[in-house]
Amino acid sequence: MGIRVQKKDRNNRLCVDETMSDDDYVVMLPLETMQRLHLSHAHPLWIKGKKGRQTMCIAIAYDHDDRCKIEPKTRLNRAVMNDLSIRIGGSVSVHCLPGVKKPVHILSTDDNLKLAEFLNNVGDDVLSEIFLRLPNGRSALQYSSVCKRWSSIISDSAFIHNFIHIHDHMCLRFSEDYYRSRPFMLLFTRYDRYYRSGESDDDPHYFEPFCQVFSEKSKVPHGGKRSNYLYFMPCTVVILASYNDLVLATSLDDTHPKHPPFTAATKNYICNPLTKQWLELPKVKPLHIISGYGFVCEPICSKKLGCTSNVRYRVVIIGRAHSTINLLDRRMGKLHLGLVNGQLRLSQFYEAEAQKYYVFRVWELKNKNDNKCPSWVLVYNLKLNCSERKMFFLSFHPNHTNVVFLLRGNEVCQYDMFEKKYEKVGEYADRIYMPWIDISTHTIFYPSWPTPIPALPSTPIPALPSG
Amino acid sequence: MSSSSTTTTTTRLLMLKASDGVTFEVEEAVATKLGAINNMVEEEGSEDLICLPNVNGKFLGMVLEWCKKHANNNTNSDKGNDEVNKWWDKEFVMDLDQNTLYHLLMAADYLSGTELVDLLTEKVASMIRGKKVEEIRETFKIKSDFLPGQEEEIRKKNSWAFE
């Protein structure tokens, strides 16, 4: 039973706007509204939306610019708006919580002055603890340009280690919520443009992924905008593999025009598309047939030093002679391995019975309770109707256990295996002849602090075995 | 806080003496929520009087009030208790003025009350987050003391964060 802030009149109904803040527990109110409703800073409130939905938030004041005549709005982030089933321009009502003491003071410029005094007098160690609690690396780095003191605290390597530790490595690391809320972006790229079409195209958009799927949260590191692609690289590149926020890319300048880039890649780069840092790897001897690339980059963690922001990279090029599983068998269909919420999954997708339907199976590697040996458990066994459009499996959804991405004709579809529904997310204009070779999907996950790209070590890297 | 019932006979009481001479009598389970006191108790088990020359009685009282609440709520391992603790914490930090917040944070830091430091720094972080650099300088009266070009250099080095 909430006590209305103002009885009868509709003073507590407020118009909603969106904020890019990723803090799910904050409602931002104009200062005059806070004062009108007698709310103090960080006052807890019930926010009521449509369909009887309600959620608990903390009120934070913002200064409304008086010069614009528009009615000041209540700002909520996307997640809270979804919870309340409310859109931009809709209205919510705010209610005090039962049992909360009557607010003592109203936020004023005096409070900000007090906080100013506090921030200027407090020691570096406490200030650094405060900065560790900023929502992401982007906002912390922005604050490093406030003054010399803030800059020296935030750019300190120990601070960055702690920030990564608190946001990415602590208790959350292995929980399902951690995987579910990781900001991600899926890039669907096609390789055939580079070697099948003879004409050279100077338009850089030509080499962009033809489809991108990304989570709302993945916009935060990019400042609310969509990411731009690898334009900053010294030459035109195509992605071979990805790991968290880094990609392994290869130059197109050296590739033979008749071969897909992944069979003859010699000039390779590791780059971070967000920070635009990159590193050229030592040249490798071109292999005749390459069936895959592996790319791993793990932070160096030790008990003695804790987690550090230094990372170790491993790039593995798998020649055909070394591969034991042939992932493309006509009768078996294409097998595909992927990670969903941190669990390894395997899919099989093939056309059956004279093209009447597609068989689609998904297994998950599960640990049994009694013994420690994990085993593959069949989680989905589906028959999908054939239409005139050919279908191929593209990728698992990185955080959604029921969703996969399929290619249907020239459309990329998101398919919900539970509800059996297709949703188009992208398409390409011209024909792709061999989608199982020419289309490749890469997932990018954004950690709280972008992975740095250091210089190459001075010691030479052992040569690859030929063959 | 009323003393515990006769059934719990093993409860040990500790005396905590603040800088201004004010003493607090608290149960061991409550005081050991503070890392510093926990260490002292483990090292010199026999000593029942602990002097804390760096903490004022007013703020030590508040820190102990927080410890009591958390120690009590932790004993019944109910899932709902987590929510109760969160609520209580929110109320605890809600109306703190700057002076109290500062001294409380100092006291919690000195006594290694990790959870309380977390709570208070979170509160301060919530007061600064979401503000732009210029807004931060303006509201908190912080002067940019960079030499000419230094700020541009920082922005250039981390250009992605400012785009």
mmCIF file of C-alpha atoms in Angstrom, chain A residues 23 40-44 56 58 60 97 99-101 104-105 112-123 125-126 129-131 133-135 138 141-148 150-151 221 225 274-276 450, chain B residues 83 87 90-91 94-98 101-102 105-106 109 117-119 121-133 136-137 139-147 150-151 154-155 157-163:
data_model
loop_
_atom_site.group_PDB
_atom_site.id
_atom_site.type_symbol
_atom_site.label_atom_id
_atom_site.label_comp_id
_atom_site.label_asym_id
_atom_site.label_seq_id
_atom_site.Cartn_x
_atom_site.Cartn_y
_atom_site.Cartn_z
ATOM 1 C CA ASP A 23 21.680 1.936 -13.976
ATOM 2 C CA SER A 40 15.266 14.193 -1.205
ATOM 3 C CA HIS A 41 18.233 13.017 -3.217
ATOM 4 C CA ALA A 42 18.364 9.217 -3.621
ATOM 5 C CA HIS A 43 14.814 8.894 -2.298
ATOM 6 C CA PRO A 44 13.429 5.395 -2.967
ATOM 7 C CA MET A 56 11.417 0.279 -7.264
ATOM 8 C CA ILE A 58 15.930 5.726 -6.524
ATOM 9 C CA ILE A 60 18.087 11.409 -8.720
ATOM 10 C CA LEU A 97 7.332 3.750 -0.228
ATOM 11 C CA GLY A 99 7.526 2.857 6.014
ATOM 12 C CA VAL A 100 10.148 5.238 4.665
ATOM 13 C CA LYS A 101 10.827 8.179 6.900
ATOM 14 C CA VAL A 104 14.560 15.497 5.836
ATOM 15 C CA HIS A 105 16.049 17.727 3.225
ATOM 16 C CA ASN A 112 26.410 19.738 -4.208
ATOM 17 C CA LEU A 113 28.749 22.153 -2.431
ATOM 18 C CA LYS A 114 29.016 19.744 0.496
ATOM 19 C CA LEU A 115 29.756 16.904 -1.866
ATOM 20 C CA ALA A 116 32.310 19.130 -3.599
ATOM 21 C CA GLU A 117 34.069 19.713 -0.307
ATOM 22 C CA PHE A 118 33.936 16.009 0.368
ATOM 23 C CA LEU A 119 35.390 14.997 -2.995
ATOM 24 C CA ASN A 120 38.190 17.538 -2.673
ATOM 25 C CA ASN A 121 39.191 16.478 0.843
ATOM 26 C CA VAL A 122 38.844 12.723 0.712
ATOM 27 C CA GLY A 123 41.983 10.585 0.303
ATOM 28 C CA ASP A 125 42.280 5.473 -1.777
ATOM 29 C CA VAL A 126 38.652 6.312 -0.975
ATOM 30 C CA GLU A 129 36.977 3.113 -4.353
ATOM 31 C CA ILE A 130 34.290 5.544 -5.511
ATOM 32 C CA PHE A 131 35.493 5.498 -9.124
ATOM 33 C CA ARG A 133 31.769 1.865 -8.684
ATOM 34 C CA LEU A 134 31.174 3.804 -11.869
ATOM 35 C CA PRO A 135 29.057 1.745 -14.256
ATOM 36 C CA ARG A 138 33.839 4.572 -20.628
ATOM 37 C CA LEU A 141 37.867 7.311 -18.616
ATOM 38 C CA GLN A 142 35.767 10.394 -19.268
ATOM 39 C CA TYR A 143 36.253 11.445 -15.660
ATOM 40 C CA SER A 144 40.005 11.134 -16.086
ATOM 41 C CA SER A 145 39.833 14.455 -17.927
ATOM 42 C CA VAL A 146 38.308 16.327 -14.974
ATOM 43 C CA CYS A 147 41.559 17.269 -13.222
ATOM 44 C CA LYS A 148 45.086 16.010 -12.652
ATOM 45 C CA TRP A 150 41.278 12.258 -10.972
ATOM 46 C CA SER A 151 43.375 11.531 -14.050
ATOM 47 C CA PRO A 221 30.682 1.451 -24.799
ATOM 48 C CA LYS A 225 25.711 4.969 -31.174
ATOM 49 C CA LEU A 274 36.280 -0.064 -30.035
ATOM 50 C CA THR A 275 39.581 1.590 -29.082
ATOM 51 C CA LYS A 276 40.913 1.432 -32.674
ATOM 52 C CA PRO A 450 38.403 -2.657 -23.326
ATOM 53 C CA GLU B 83 16.102 -7.774 0.653
ATOM 54 C CA TRP B 87 16.299 -1.864 2.341
ATOM 55 C CA LYS B 90 19.199 2.246 1.554
ATOM 56 C CA GLU B 91 17.551 3.997 4.473
ATOM 57 C CA MET B 94 19.574 8.040 2.429
ATOM 58 C CA ASP B 95 19.746 11.121 4.598
ATOM 59 C CA LEU B 96 23.424 11.224 5.455
ATOM 60 C CA ASP B 97 24.836 14.707 5.158
ATOM 61 C CA GLN B 98 28.261 15.293 3.641
ATOM 62 C CA LEU B 101 29.160 10.546 5.081
ATOM 63 C CA TYR B 102 32.798 11.608 5.056
ATOM 64 C CA LEU B 105 33.461 6.438 5.311
ATOM 65 C CA MET B 106 36.752 7.202 7.036
ATOM 66 C CA ASP B 109 37.720 2.303 6.008
ATOM 67 C CA VAL B 117 32.755 0.902 2.702
ATOM 68 C CA ASP B 118 31.110 -0.646 -0.357
ATOM 69 C CA LEU B 119 27.758 0.768 0.645
ATOM 70 C CA THR B 121 31.292 4.534 -1.773
ATOM 71 C CA GLU B 122 28.384 3.263 -3.854
ATOM 72 C CA LYS B 123 26.313 6.113 -2.450
ATOM 73 C CA VAL B 124 28.929 8.691 -3.452
ATOM 74 C CA ALA B 125 29.361 7.084 -6.879
ATOM 75 C CA SER B 126 25.593 7.331 -7.427
ATOM 76 C CA MET B 127 25.866 11.070 -6.747
ATOM 77 C CA ILE B 128 28.483 11.635 -9.441
ATOM 78 C CA ARG B 129 27.553 9.112 -12.108
ATOM 79 C CA GLY B 130 25.639 10.185 -15.185
ATOM 80 C CA LYS B 131 27.209 13.638 -15.148
ATOM 81 C CA LYS B 132 29.322 15.019 -17.967
ATOM 82 C CA VAL B 133 32.882 16.203 -17.301
ATOM 83 C CA ILE B 136 31.233 17.535 -12.699
ATOM 84 C CA ARG B 137 33.610 20.496 -12.663
ATOM 85 C CA THR B 139 28.747 21.215 -9.604
ATOM 86 C CA PHE B 140 31.700 20.102 -7.508
ATOM 87 C CA LYS B 141 33.793 23.237 -8.002
ATOM 88 C CA ILE B 142 36.758 21.312 -9.338
ATOM 89 C CA LYS B 143 39.184 23.384 -11.362
ATOM 90 C CA SER B 144 40.900 21.841 -14.323
ATOM 91 C CA ASP B 145 44.569 22.089 -13.376
ATOM 92 C CA PHE B 146 45.922 20.601 -16.580
ATOM 93 C CA LEU B 147 48.677 22.351 -18.459
ATOM 94 C CA GLN B 150 47.367 17.904 -21.432
ATOM 95 C CA GLU B 151 43.609 17.486 -21.384
ATOM 96 C CA ILE B 154 44.078 12.469 -22.450
ATOM 97 C CA ARG B 155 41.058 12.792 -24.701
ATOM 98 C CA LYS B 157 44.607 8.801 -25.995
ATOM 99 C CA ASN B 158 41.165 7.458 -25.073
ATOM 100 C CA SER B 159 39.272 9.023 -27.937
ATOM 101 C CA TRP B 160 36.747 6.157 -28.077
ATOM 102 C CA ALA B 161 35.389 7.090 -24.636
ATOM 103 C CA PHE B 162 34.702 10.675 -25.663
ATOM 104 C CA GLU B 163 33.048 10.061 -29.038
#
